[in-house]
PDB file of N, CA, C and O in Angstrom:
ATOM      1  N   UNK A   1     -33.730  24.838  -4.428  1.00 90.00           N
ATOM      2  CA  UNK A   1     -32.860  24.764  -4.904  1.00 90.00           C
ATOM      3  C   UNK A   1     -32.730  25.474  -3.408  1.00 90.00           C
ATOM      4  O   UNK A   1     -33.300  26.343  -2.733  1.00 90.00           O
ATOM      5  N   UNK A   2     -31.161  24.803  -3.321  1.00 94.00           N
ATOM      6  CA  UNK A   2     -30.506  25.927  -1.535  1.00 94.00           C
ATOM      7  C   UNK A   2     -29.404  26.100  -2.171  1.00 94.00           C
ATOM      8  O   UNK A   2     -28.427  25.602  -3.025  1.00 94.00           O
ATOM      9  N   UNK A   3     -29.172  27.452  -1.348  1.00 95.00           N
ATOM     10  CA  UNK A   3     -27.987  27.843  -1.436  1.00 95.00           C
ATOM     11  C   UNK A   3     -27.359  28.490  -0.496  1.00 95.00           C
ATOM     12  O   UNK A   3     -27.726  28.765   0.500  1.00 95.00           O
ATOM     13  N   UNK A   4     -25.972  28.863  -0.049  1.00 95.00           N
ATOM     14  CA  UNK A   4     -25.522  29.967   0.863  1.00 95.00           C
ATOM     15  C   UNK A   4     -24.215  30.125   0.033  1.00 95.00           C
ATOM     16  O   UNK A   4     -23.725  30.150  -0.628  1.00 95.00           O
ATOM     17  N   UNK A   5     -24.608  31.588   0.142  1.00 96.00           N
ATOM     18  CA  UNK A   5     -24.074  32.645   0.809  1.00 96.00           C
ATOM     19  C   UNK A   5     -23.068  33.149   2.079  1.00 96.00           C
ATOM     20  O   UNK A   5     -24.408  33.324   2.650  1.00 96.00           O
ATOM     21  N   UNK A   6     -21.778  33.278   1.795  1.00 94.00           N
ATOM     22  CA  UNK A   6     -21.043  33.547   3.223  1.00 94.00           C
ATOM     23  C   UNK A   6     -19.725  33.722   3.555  1.00 94.00           C
ATOM     24  O   UNK A   6     -19.177  33.797   2.321  1.00 94.00           O
ATOM     25  N   UNK A   7     -19.956  35.312   4.182  1.00 94.00           N
ATOM     26  CA  UNK A   7     -18.515  36.240   4.406  1.00 94.00           C
ATOM     27  C   UNK A   7     -17.452  35.393   5.194  1.00 94.00           C
ATOM     28  O   UNK A   7     -17.935  35.435   6.324  1.00 94.00           O
ATOM     29  N   UNK A   8     -16.769  34.449   5.072  1.00 90.00           N
ATOM     30  CA  UNK A   8     -16.143  33.655   5.890  1.00 90.00           C
ATOM     31  C   UNK A   8     -14.845  34.341   7.014  1.00 90.00           C
ATOM     32  O   UNK A   8     -14.492  33.956   7.408  1.00 90.00           O
ATOM     33  N   UNK A   9     -14.855  34.998   5.361  1.00 87.00           N
ATOM     34  CA  UNK A   9     -13.338  35.788   6.299  1.00 87.00           C
ATOM     35  C   UNK A   9     -12.380  34.615   6.425  1.00 87.00           C
ATOM     36  O   UNK A   9     -11.553  34.764   7.772  1.00 87.00           O
ATOM     37  N   UNK A  10     -12.313  33.820   5.205  1.00 86.00           N
ATOM     38  CA  UNK A  10     -10.704  33.112   5.646  1.00 86.00           C
ATOM     39  C   UNK A  10     -11.593  31.336   5.352  1.00 86.00           C
ATOM     40  O   UNK A  10     -11.331  30.899   6.838  1.00 86.00           O
ATOM     41  N   UNK A  11     -11.647  32.090   3.616  1.00 88.00           N
ATOM     42  CA  UNK A  11     -11.949  29.523   4.218  1.00 88.00           C
ATOM     43  C   UNK A  11     -10.235  29.156   4.126  1.00 88.00           C
ATOM     44  O   UNK A  11     -10.459  27.992   4.590  1.00 88.00           O
ATOM     45  N   UNK A  12      -9.496  29.641   4.830  1.00 84.00           N
ATOM     46  CA  UNK A  12      -7.896  28.620   5.221  1.00 84.00           C
ATOM     47  C   UNK A  12      -8.165  28.043   6.765  1.00 84.00           C
ATOM     48  O   UNK A  12      -7.062  27.616   6.822  1.00 84.00           O
ATOM     49  N   UNK A  13      -9.036  28.517   7.775  1.00 87.00           N
ATOM     50  CA  UNK A  13      -8.927  29.070   8.633  1.00 87.00           C
ATOM     51  C   UNK A  13      -8.622  27.231   9.757  1.00 87.00           C
ATOM     52  O   UNK A  13      -9.385  26.348   8.460  1.00 87.00           O
ATOM     53  N   UNK A  14      -7.902  26.724  10.975  1.00 90.00           N
ATOM     54  CA  UNK A  14      -8.656  24.803  10.820  1.00 90.00           C
ATOM     55  C   UNK A  14      -9.826  24.935  11.375  1.00 90.00           C
ATOM     56  O   UNK A  14     -10.385  25.576  11.608  1.00 90.00           O
ATOM     57  N   UNK A  15     -10.476  23.640  10.850  1.00 91.00           N
ATOM     58  CA  UNK A  15     -11.574  22.905   9.883  1.00 91.00           C
ATOM     59  C   UNK A  15     -12.962  23.848  10.024  1.00 91.00           C
ATOM     60  O   UNK A  15     -13.341  23.142   9.429  1.00 91.00           O
ATOM     61  N   UNK A  16     -12.566  24.598   8.881  1.00 92.00           N
ATOM     62  CA  UNK A  16     -13.393  25.192   7.960  1.00 92.00           C
ATOM     63  C   UNK A  16     -13.251  24.369   7.204  1.00 92.00           C
ATOM     64  O   UNK A  16     -15.011  24.565   6.499  1.00 92.00           O
ATOM     65  N   UNK A  17     -13.055  23.604   6.663  1.00 92.00           N
ATOM     66  CA  UNK A  17     -12.835  22.639   5.193  1.00 92.00           C
ATOM     67  C   UNK A  17     -14.028  21.457   6.073  1.00 92.00           C
ATOM     68  O   UNK A  17     -14.772  21.022   5.801  1.00 92.00           O
ATOM     69  N   UNK A  18     -14.153  21.136   6.932  1.00 93.00           N
ATOM     70  CA  UNK A  18     -14.877  20.123   7.113  1.00 93.00           C
ATOM     71  C   UNK A  18     -16.009  20.626   7.792  1.00 93.00           C
ATOM     72  O   UNK A  18     -17.613  20.060   7.469  1.00 93.00           O
ATOM     73  N   UNK A  19     -15.849  22.065   7.842  1.00 93.00           N
ATOM     74  CA  UNK A  19     -17.751  22.762   8.484  1.00 93.00           C
ATOM     75  C   UNK A  19     -17.932  22.867   7.582  1.00 93.00           C
ATOM     76  O   UNK A  19     -19.322  22.212   7.378  1.00 93.00           O
ATOM     77  N   UNK A  20     -17.714  23.245   5.885  1.00 94.00           N
ATOM     78  CA  UNK A  20     -18.099  23.773   4.707  1.00 94.00           C
ATOM     79  C   UNK A  20     -18.988  21.974   4.090  1.00 94.00           C
ATOM     80  O   UNK A  20     -19.763  22.515   4.120  1.00 94.00           O
ATOM     81  N   UNK A  21     -17.775  21.546   3.791  1.00 94.00           N
ATOM     82  CA  UNK A  21     -18.025  20.063   3.917  1.00 94.00           C
ATOM     83  C   UNK A  21     -19.541  19.094   5.107  1.00 94.00           C
ATOM     84  O   UNK A  21     -20.381  18.813   3.843  1.00 94.00           O
ATOM     85  N   UNK A  22     -19.724  19.123   6.083  1.00 95.00           N
ATOM     86  CA  UNK A  22     -20.531  18.550   6.303  1.00 95.00           C
ATOM     87  C   UNK A  22     -21.829  19.788   6.408  1.00 95.00           C
ATOM     88  O   UNK A  22     -23.145  18.817   6.208  1.00 95.00           O
ATOM     89  N   UNK A  23     -21.534  20.877   6.003  1.00 94.00           N
ATOM     90  CA  UNK A  23     -22.989  21.852   5.848  1.00 94.00           C
ATOM     91  C   UNK A  23     -23.829  21.071   4.112  1.00 94.00           C
ATOM     92  O   UNK A  23     -24.824  21.522   3.925  1.00 94.00           O
ATOM     93  N   UNK A  24     -22.203  21.341   3.605  1.00 94.00           N
ATOM     94  CA  UNK A  24     -22.948  21.067   2.460  1.00 94.00           C
ATOM     95  C   UNK A  24     -23.539  19.552   2.207  1.00 94.00           C
ATOM     96  O   UNK A  24     -24.823  19.196   0.801  1.00 94.00           O
ATOM     97  N   UNK A  25     -23.464  18.585   2.838  1.00 93.00           N
ATOM     98  CA  UNK A  25     -24.521  17.090   2.634  1.00 93.00           C
ATOM     99  C   UNK A  25     -25.471  17.584   3.763  1.00 93.00           C
ATOM    100  O   UNK A  25     -25.914  16.950   3.221  1.00 93.00           O
ATOM    101  N   UNK A  26     -25.192  17.505   5.294  1.00 95.00           N
ATOM    102  CA  UNK A  26     -26.404  17.892   5.962  1.00 95.00           C
ATOM    103  C   UNK A  26     -27.708  18.803   5.415  1.00 95.00           C
ATOM    104  O   UNK A  26     -29.118  18.120   5.005  1.00 95.00           O
ATOM    105  N   UNK A  27     -27.504  19.560   4.593  1.00 95.00           N
ATOM    106  CA  UNK A  27     -28.502  20.098   4.523  1.00 95.00           C
ATOM    107  C   UNK A  27     -28.747  20.555   2.245  1.00 95.00           C
ATOM    108  O   UNK A  27     -29.043  21.607   2.112  1.00 95.00           O
ATOM    109  N   UNK A  28     -27.882  19.600   1.768  1.00 93.00           N
ATOM    110  CA  UNK A  28     -27.770  19.037   0.927  1.00 93.00           C
ATOM    111  C   UNK A  28     -28.140  20.594  -0.351  1.00 93.00           C
ATOM    112  O   UNK A  28     -29.259  21.119  -1.520  1.00 93.00           O
ATOM    113  N   UNK A  29     -26.779  21.121  -0.044  1.00 95.00           N
ATOM    114  CA  UNK A  29     -26.492  22.728  -1.042  1.00 95.00           C
ATOM    115  C   UNK A  29     -26.946  22.488  -2.553  1.00 95.00           C
ATOM    116  O   UNK A  29     -26.059  21.652  -2.922  1.00 95.00           O
ATOM    117  N   UNK A  30     -27.251  22.724  -3.278  1.00 96.00           N
ATOM    118  CA  UNK A  30     -27.389  23.615  -4.528  1.00 96.00           C
ATOM    119  C   UNK A  30     -25.996  24.315  -4.965  1.00 96.00           C
ATOM    120  O   UNK A  30     -25.213  24.172  -6.095  1.00 96.00           O
ATOM    121  N   UNK A  31     -25.449  25.212  -4.443  1.00 96.00           N
ATOM    122  CA  UNK A  31     -24.499  26.551  -5.144  1.00 96.00           C
ATOM    123  C   UNK A  31     -23.802  26.719  -3.132  1.00 96.00           C
ATOM    124  O   UNK A  31     -25.459  26.786  -2.518  1.00 96.00           O
ATOM    125  N   UNK A  32     -22.696  27.126  -3.207  1.00 96.00           N
ATOM    126  CA  UNK A  32     -21.828  28.019  -2.118  1.00 96.00           C
ATOM    127  C   UNK A  32     -21.374  29.195  -2.886  1.00 96.00           C
ATOM    128  O   UNK A  32     -20.078  29.117  -4.220  1.00 96.00           O
ATOM    129  N   UNK A  33     -21.653  30.399  -1.780  1.00 96.00           N
ATOM    130  CA  UNK A  33     -20.699  31.264  -2.705  1.00 96.00           C
ATOM    131  C   UNK A  33     -20.473  31.327  -1.244  1.00 96.00           C
ATOM    132  O   UNK A  33     -20.528  32.099  -0.224  1.00 96.00           O
ATOM    133  N   UNK A  34     -18.634  31.419  -1.699  1.00 96.00           N
ATOM    134  CA  UNK A  34     -17.967  31.937  -0.178  1.00 96.00           C
ATOM    135  C   UNK A  34     -17.225  33.837  -0.622  1.00 96.00           C
ATOM    136  O   UNK A  34     -16.586  33.408  -1.850  1.00 96.00           O
ATOM    137  N   UNK A  35     -17.414  34.078   0.516  1.00 95.00           N
ATOM    138  CA  UNK A  35     -17.207  35.612  -0.012  1.00 95.00           C
ATOM    139  C   UNK A  35     -15.871  36.398   1.112  1.00 95.00           C
ATOM    140  O   UNK A  35     -16.345  35.314   2.119  1.00 95.00           O
ATOM    141  N   UNK A  36     -14.836  36.541   0.890  1.00 94.00           N
ATOM    142  CA  UNK A  36     -13.675  36.693   2.103  1.00 94.00           C
ATOM    143  C   UNK A  36     -12.381  35.760   2.317  1.00 94.00           C
ATOM    144  O   UNK A  36     -12.668  35.319   2.931  1.00 94.00           O
ATOM    145  N   UNK A  37     -12.467  34.984   0.726  1.00 93.00           N
ATOM    146  CA  UNK A  37     -12.158  33.577   1.237  1.00 93.00           C
ATOM    147  C   UNK A  37     -10.204  34.108   1.469  1.00 93.00           C
ATOM    148  O   UNK A  37      -9.307  33.336   2.727  1.00 93.00           O
ATOM    149  N   UNK A  38      -9.600  35.415   0.579  1.00 92.00           N
ATOM    150  CA  UNK A  38      -8.010  35.889   1.420  1.00 92.00           C
ATOM    151  C   UNK A  38      -7.251  34.635   0.974  1.00 92.00           C
ATOM    152  O   UNK A  38      -6.298  34.343   1.587  1.00 92.00           O
ATOM    153  N   UNK A  39      -7.471  34.403  -0.716  1.00 91.00           N
ATOM    154  CA  UNK A  39      -6.791  33.325  -0.987  1.00 91.00           C
ATOM    155  C   UNK A  39      -6.786  33.360  -2.256  1.00 91.00           C
ATOM    156  O   UNK A  39      -7.793  34.206  -3.022  1.00 91.00           O
ATOM    157  N   UNK A  40      -5.733  33.262  -2.731  1.00 91.00           N
ATOM    158  CA  UNK A  40      -5.075  33.817  -4.563  1.00 91.00           C
ATOM    159  C   UNK A  40      -5.770  32.920  -4.815  1.00 91.00           C
ATOM    160  O   UNK A  40      -5.877  32.184  -6.328  1.00 91.00           O
ATOM    161  N   UNK A  41      -5.207  30.920  -4.355  1.00 92.00           N
ATOM    162  CA  UNK A  41      -5.825  29.674  -5.179  1.00 92.00           C
ATOM    163  C   UNK A  41      -5.870  28.801  -4.581  1.00 92.00           C
ATOM    164  O   UNK A  41      -6.304  28.584  -3.363  1.00 92.00           O
ATOM    165  N   UNK A  42      -6.848  27.483  -5.005  1.00 93.00           N
ATOM    166  CA  UNK A  42      -7.787  27.145  -4.880  1.00 93.00           C
ATOM    167  C   UNK A  42      -6.351  25.683  -5.385  1.00 93.00           C
ATOM    168  O   UNK A  42      -6.952  25.204  -5.830  1.00 93.00           O
ATOM    169  N   UNK A  43      -5.955  24.938  -3.936  1.00 93.00           N
ATOM    170  CA  UNK A  43      -5.153  23.779  -5.288  1.00 93.00           C
ATOM    171  C   UNK A  43      -6.342  22.936  -4.958  1.00 93.00           C
ATOM    172  O   UNK A  43      -7.779  22.727  -3.913  1.00 93.00           O
ATOM    173  N   UNK A  44      -6.251  21.480  -6.011  1.00 94.00           N
ATOM    174  CA  UNK A  44      -7.124  20.757  -5.552  1.00 94.00           C
ATOM    175  C   UNK A  44      -7.165  19.567  -4.710  1.00 94.00           C
ATOM    176  O   UNK A  44      -8.426  19.152  -4.391  1.00 94.00           O
ATOM    177  N   UNK A  45      -6.328  19.747  -3.774  1.00 93.00           N
ATOM    178  CA  UNK A  45      -6.449  18.566  -2.478  1.00 93.00           C
ATOM    179  C   UNK A  45      -7.547  19.885  -1.640  1.00 93.00           C
ATOM    180  O   UNK A  45      -7.915  19.581  -1.265  1.00 93.00           O
ATOM    181  N   UNK A  46      -7.011  21.396  -1.310  1.00 92.00           N
ATOM    182  CA  UNK A  46      -7.903  22.332  -1.020  1.00 92.00           C
ATOM    183  C   UNK A  46      -9.747  21.682  -1.428  1.00 92.00           C
ATOM    184  O   UNK A  46     -10.377  21.842  -0.505  1.00 92.00           O
ATOM    185  N   UNK A  47      -9.624  21.378  -2.581  1.00 95.00           N
ATOM    186  CA  UNK A  47     -11.589  22.088  -3.249  1.00 95.00           C
ATOM    187  C   UNK A  47     -11.735  20.550  -2.743  1.00 95.00           C
ATOM    188  O   UNK A  47     -12.906  19.892  -2.054  1.00 95.00           O
ATOM    189  N   UNK A  48     -10.733  19.331  -2.564  1.00 95.00           N
ATOM    190  CA  UNK A  48     -11.507  17.773  -2.096  1.00 95.00           C
ATOM    191  C   UNK A  48     -11.867  18.079  -0.682  1.00 95.00           C
ATOM    192  O   UNK A  48     -12.595  16.777  -0.466  1.00 95.00           O
ATOM    193  N   UNK A  49     -10.945  18.713   0.005  1.00 94.00           N
ATOM    194  CA  UNK A  49     -11.471  18.650   1.432  1.00 94.00           C
ATOM    195  C   UNK A  49     -12.702  18.992   2.165  1.00 94.00           C
ATOM    196  O   UNK A  49     -13.812  18.615   2.132  1.00 94.00           O
ATOM    197  N   UNK A  50     -13.426  20.245   1.414  1.00 94.00           N
ATOM    198  CA  UNK A  50     -14.550  20.763   0.538  1.00 94.00           C
ATOM    199  C   UNK A  50     -15.552  19.542   0.289  1.00 94.00           C
ATOM    200  O   UNK A  50     -16.693  19.711   0.355  1.00 94.00           O
ATOM    201  N   UNK A  51     -15.068  19.481  -0.941  1.00 95.00           N
ATOM    202  CA  UNK A  51     -16.151  18.810  -1.650  1.00 95.00           C
ATOM    203  C   UNK A  51     -15.681  17.264  -1.646  1.00 95.00           C
ATOM    204  O   UNK A  51     -15.839  16.974  -3.487  1.00 95.00           O
ATOM    205  N   UNK A  52     -15.589  16.015  -0.619  1.00 94.00           N
ATOM    206  CA  UNK A  52     -14.532  15.111  -1.355  1.00 94.00           C
ATOM    207  C   UNK A  52     -15.046  13.911  -2.566  1.00 94.00           C
ATOM    208  O   UNK A  52     -14.169  13.313  -2.487  1.00 94.00           O
ATOM    209  N   UNK A  53     -16.385  14.607  -2.398  1.00 93.00           N
ATOM    210  CA  UNK A  53     -17.196  13.539  -3.893  1.00 93.00           C
ATOM    211  C   UNK A  53     -17.187  14.521  -4.948  1.00 93.00           C
ATOM    212  O   UNK A  53     -17.982  13.283  -5.905  1.00 93.00           O
ATOM    213  N   UNK A  54     -16.348  15.052  -5.285  1.00 94.00           N
ATOM    214  CA  UNK A  54     -16.280  16.198  -6.648  1.00 94.00           C
ATOM    215  C   UNK A  54     -17.600  15.778  -7.047  1.00 94.00           C
ATOM    216  O   UNK A  54     -18.037  15.802  -7.860  1.00 94.00           O
ATOM    217  N   UNK A  55     -18.809  16.367  -5.912  1.00 95.00           N
ATOM    218  CA  UNK A  55     -19.904  17.045  -6.796  1.00 95.00           C
ATOM    219  C   UNK A  55     -20.442  17.711  -6.865  1.00 95.00           C
ATOM    220  O   UNK A  55     -21.687  18.790  -8.534  1.00 95.00           O
ATOM    221  N   UNK A  56     -19.489  19.122  -7.287  1.00 96.00           N
ATOM    222  CA  UNK A  56     -19.016  20.705  -7.614  1.00 96.00           C
ATOM    223  C   UNK A  56     -18.514  21.156  -8.803  1.00 96.00           C
ATOM    224  O   UNK A  56     -17.816  19.909  -8.757  1.00 96.00           O
ATOM    225  N   UNK A  57     -19.224  22.013  -9.358  1.00 95.00           N
ATOM    226  CA  UNK A  57     -17.490  22.569  -9.907  1.00 95.00           C
ATOM    227  C   UNK A  57     -17.690  24.306  -9.606  1.00 95.00           C
ATOM    228  O   UNK A  57     -18.128  24.351  -9.005  1.00 95.00           O
ATOM    229  N   UNK A  58     -16.176  24.123  -9.698  1.00 96.00           N
ATOM    230  CA  UNK A  58     -15.287  25.996  -8.682  1.00 96.00           C
ATOM    231  C   UNK A  58     -14.681  26.163  -9.474  1.00 96.00           C
ATOM    232  O   UNK A  58     -13.898  26.205 -10.586  1.00 96.00           O
ATOM    233  N   UNK A  59     -14.596  28.030  -8.729  1.00 94.00           N
ATOM    234  CA  UNK A  59     -14.707  28.765  -9.649  1.00 94.00           C
ATOM    235  C   UNK A  59     -14.403  29.585  -8.749  1.00 94.00           C
ATOM    236  O   UNK A  59     -15.570  29.859  -7.720  1.00 94.00           O
ATOM    237  N   UNK A  60     -13.319  31.136  -8.953  1.00 95.00           N
ATOM    238  CA  UNK A  60     -12.906  31.486  -8.303  1.00 95.00           C
ATOM    239  C   UNK A  60     -11.859  32.898  -8.827  1.00 95.00           C
ATOM    240  O   UNK A  60     -11.927  32.862  -9.647  1.00 95.00           O
ATOM    241  N   UNK A  61     -11.943  34.065  -7.933  1.00 95.00           N
ATOM    242  CA  UNK A  61     -11.850  35.660  -7.965  1.00 95.00           C
ATOM    243  C   UNK A  61     -10.659  35.125  -6.961  1.00 95.00           C
ATOM    244  O   UNK A  61     -11.064  35.574  -5.773  1.00 95.00           O
ATOM    245  N   UNK A  62      -9.845  35.867  -7.531  1.00 94.00           N
ATOM    246  CA  UNK A  62      -8.683  35.795  -6.215  1.00 94.00           C
ATOM    247  C   UNK A  62      -8.591  37.165  -5.629  1.00 94.00           C
ATOM    248  O   UNK A  62      -8.980  37.282  -6.410  1.00 94.00           O
ATOM    249  N   UNK A  63      -7.836  36.964  -4.304  1.00 92.00           N
ATOM    250  CA  UNK A  63      -7.953  38.149  -3.672  1.00 92.00           C
ATOM    251  C   UNK A  63      -6.813  38.951  -3.756  1.00 92.00           C
ATOM    252  O   UNK A  63      -5.834  38.242  -4.758  1.00 92.00           O
ATOM    253  N   UNK A  64      -7.389  40.082  -3.362  1.00 91.00           N
ATOM    254  CA  UNK A  64      -5.634  40.976  -3.663  1.00 91.00           C
ATOM    255  C   UNK A  64      -5.042  41.215  -1.957  1.00 91.00           C
ATOM    256  O   UNK A  64      -5.975  42.037  -1.737  1.00 91.00           O
ATOM    257  N   UNK A  65      -4.001  40.777  -1.800  1.00 81.00           N
ATOM    258  CA  UNK A  65      -3.121  41.181  -0.657  1.00 81.00           C
ATOM    259  C   UNK A  65      -4.334  39.628   0.016  1.00 81.00           C
ATOM    260  O   UNK A  65      -4.589  38.822   0.375  1.00 81.00           O
ATOM    261  N   UNK A  66      -4.402  40.730   1.331  1.00 78.00           N
ATOM    262  CA  UNK A  66      -5.319  39.711   2.320  1.00 78.00           C
ATOM    263  C   UNK A  66      -6.827  40.422   2.353  1.00 78.00           C
ATOM    264  O   UNK A  66      -7.771  39.906   3.771  1.00 78.00           O
ATOM    265  N   UNK A  67      -7.161  40.426   1.553  1.00 84.00           N
ATOM    266  CA  UNK A  67      -8.602  41.050   1.119  1.00 84.00           C
ATOM    267  C   UNK A  67      -9.249  40.807   0.098  1.00 84.00           C
ATOM    268  O   UNK A  67      -8.898  40.350  -0.789  1.00 84.00           O
ATOM    269  N   UNK A  68     -10.579  40.354   0.185  1.00 92.00           N
ATOM    270  CA  UNK A  68     -11.104  39.671  -0.921  1.00 92.00           C
ATOM    271  C   UNK A  68     -10.789  38.041  -0.962  1.00 92.00           C
ATOM    272  O   UNK A  68     -10.949  37.804  -0.349  1.00 92.00           O
ATOM    273  N   UNK A  69     -11.390  38.065  -2.443  1.00 94.00           N
ATOM    274  CA  UNK A  69     -11.222  36.884  -3.056  1.00 94.00           C
ATOM    275  C   UNK A  69     -12.980  35.979  -2.555  1.00 94.00           C
ATOM    276  O   UNK A  69     -13.785  36.449  -1.639  1.00 94.00           O
ATOM    277  N   UNK A  70     -13.595  35.629  -3.737  1.00 95.00           N
ATOM    278  CA  UNK A  70     -14.596  34.972  -3.924  1.00 95.00           C
ATOM    279  C   UNK A  70     -14.516  33.350  -3.984  1.00 95.00           C
ATOM    280  O   UNK A  70     -13.597  33.579  -5.236  1.00 95.00           O
ATOM    281  N   UNK A  71     -15.261  32.566  -4.002  1.00 95.00           N
ATOM    282  CA  UNK A  71     -15.294  31.346  -3.999  1.00 95.00           C
ATOM    283  C   UNK A  71     -17.347  30.985  -4.129  1.00 95.00           C
ATOM    284  O   UNK A  71     -17.730  30.663  -3.891  1.00 95.00           O
ATOM    285  N   UNK A  72     -17.080  30.022  -5.426  1.00 95.00           N
ATOM    286  CA  UNK A  72     -17.947  29.822  -6.064  1.00 95.00           C
ATOM    287  C   UNK A  72     -18.467  27.961  -6.348  1.00 95.00           C
ATOM    288  O   UNK A  72     -17.789  27.155  -7.131  1.00 95.00           O
ATOM    289  N   UNK A  73     -19.480  27.726  -5.627  1.00 95.00           N
ATOM    290  CA  UNK A  73     -19.521  26.130  -6.103  1.00 95.00           C
ATOM    291  C   UNK A  73     -20.619  25.157  -6.728  1.00 95.00           C
ATOM    292  O   UNK A  73     -21.572  26.413  -6.265  1.00 95.00           O
ATOM    293  N   UNK A  74     -20.899  25.380  -8.042  1.00 95.00           N
ATOM    294  CA  UNK A  74     -22.304  24.541  -7.960  1.00 95.00           C
ATOM    295  C   UNK A  74     -22.246  23.304  -8.434  1.00 95.00           C
ATOM    296  O   UNK A  74     -21.429  22.452  -9.200  1.00 95.00           O
ATOM    297  N   UNK A  75     -23.442  22.832  -8.119  1.00 95.00           N
ATOM    298  CA  UNK A  75     -23.598  21.465  -8.113  1.00 95.00           C
ATOM    299  C   UNK A  75     -24.083  20.722  -9.279  1.00 95.00           C
ATOM    300  O   UNK A  75     -24.800  21.362 -10.206  1.00 95.00           O
ATOM    301  N   UNK A  76     -23.025  19.629  -9.828  1.00 93.00           N
ATOM    302  CA  UNK A  76     -22.739  19.443 -11.998  1.00 93.00           C
ATOM    303  C   UNK A  76     -24.335  18.799 -11.344  1.00 93.00           C
ATOM    304  O   UNK A  76     -24.815  18.949 -12.380  1.00 93.00           O
ATOM    305  N   UNK A  77     -25.316  18.138 -11.113  1.00 91.00           N
ATOM    306  CA  UNK A  77     -26.275  17.965 -10.871  1.00 91.00           C
ATOM    307  C   UNK A  77     -27.427  18.243 -11.860  1.00 91.00           C
ATOM    308  O   UNK A  77     -28.986  17.687 -12.305  1.00 91.00           O
ATOM    309  N   UNK A  78     -27.284  19.445 -10.548  1.00 87.00           N
ATOM    310  CA  UNK A  78     -28.608  20.204 -10.726  1.00 87.00           C
ATOM    311  C   UNK A  78     -28.603  21.632 -11.476  1.00 87.00           C
ATOM    312  O   UNK A  78     -29.974  22.055 -11.769  1.00 87.00           O
ATOM    313  N   UNK A  79     -27.181  21.733 -11.367  1.00 86.00           N
ATOM    314  CA  UNK A  79     -27.297  23.396 -12.319  1.00 86.00           C
ATOM    315  C   UNK A  79     -26.185  23.403 -13.246  1.00 86.00           C
ATOM    316  O   UNK A  79     -25.174  22.326 -13.268  1.00 86.00           O
ATOM    317  N   UNK A  80     -26.273  24.459 -14.107  1.00 83.00           N
ATOM    318  CA  UNK A  80     -25.437  24.626 -15.531  1.00 83.00           C
ATOM    319  C   UNK A  80     -24.842  25.963 -15.159  1.00 83.00           C
ATOM    320  O   UNK A  80     -24.897  26.663 -14.774  1.00 83.00           O
ATOM    321  N   UNK A  81     -23.576  26.054 -15.507  1.00 82.00           N
ATOM    322  CA  UNK A  81     -22.523  27.395 -16.242  1.00 82.00           C
ATOM    323  C   UNK A  81     -23.499  27.113 -17.193  1.00 82.00           C
ATOM    324  O   UNK A  81     -22.429  27.280 -18.125  1.00 82.00           O
ATOM    325  N   UNK A  82     -23.323  29.138 -17.604  1.00 83.00           N
ATOM    326  CA  UNK A  82     -23.275  29.072 -18.501  1.00 83.00           C
ATOM    327  C   UNK A  82     -22.710  29.727 -19.321  1.00 83.00           C
ATOM    328  O   UNK A  82     -21.990  29.884 -20.472  1.00 83.00           O
ATOM    329  N   UNK A  83     -21.953  30.282 -18.524  1.00 74.00           N
ATOM    330  CA  UNK A  83     -20.567  31.562 -19.027  1.00 74.00           C
ATOM    331  C   UNK A  83     -20.175  31.662 -17.700  1.00 74.00           C
ATOM    332  O   UNK A  83     -20.441  32.266 -16.707  1.00 74.00           O
TER     333      UNK A  83
END
């Protein structure tokens, strides 16, 4: 099992979605946790840029103002979300 936990300090930066997508595919990541996303919501289009083949289940905690926010992705075929 491989995972990434990253304090990304803003997931909306230019090139960040491509970086995350490449990291997921290059390293066969099973879970991804991003801290300090600075986003209140993630649209389906935003998640599709990170995960173009929809192999992850995504959950997030919204940011408060310009701080905080967590995005968590779990690979559907390897792991289950219990609660």
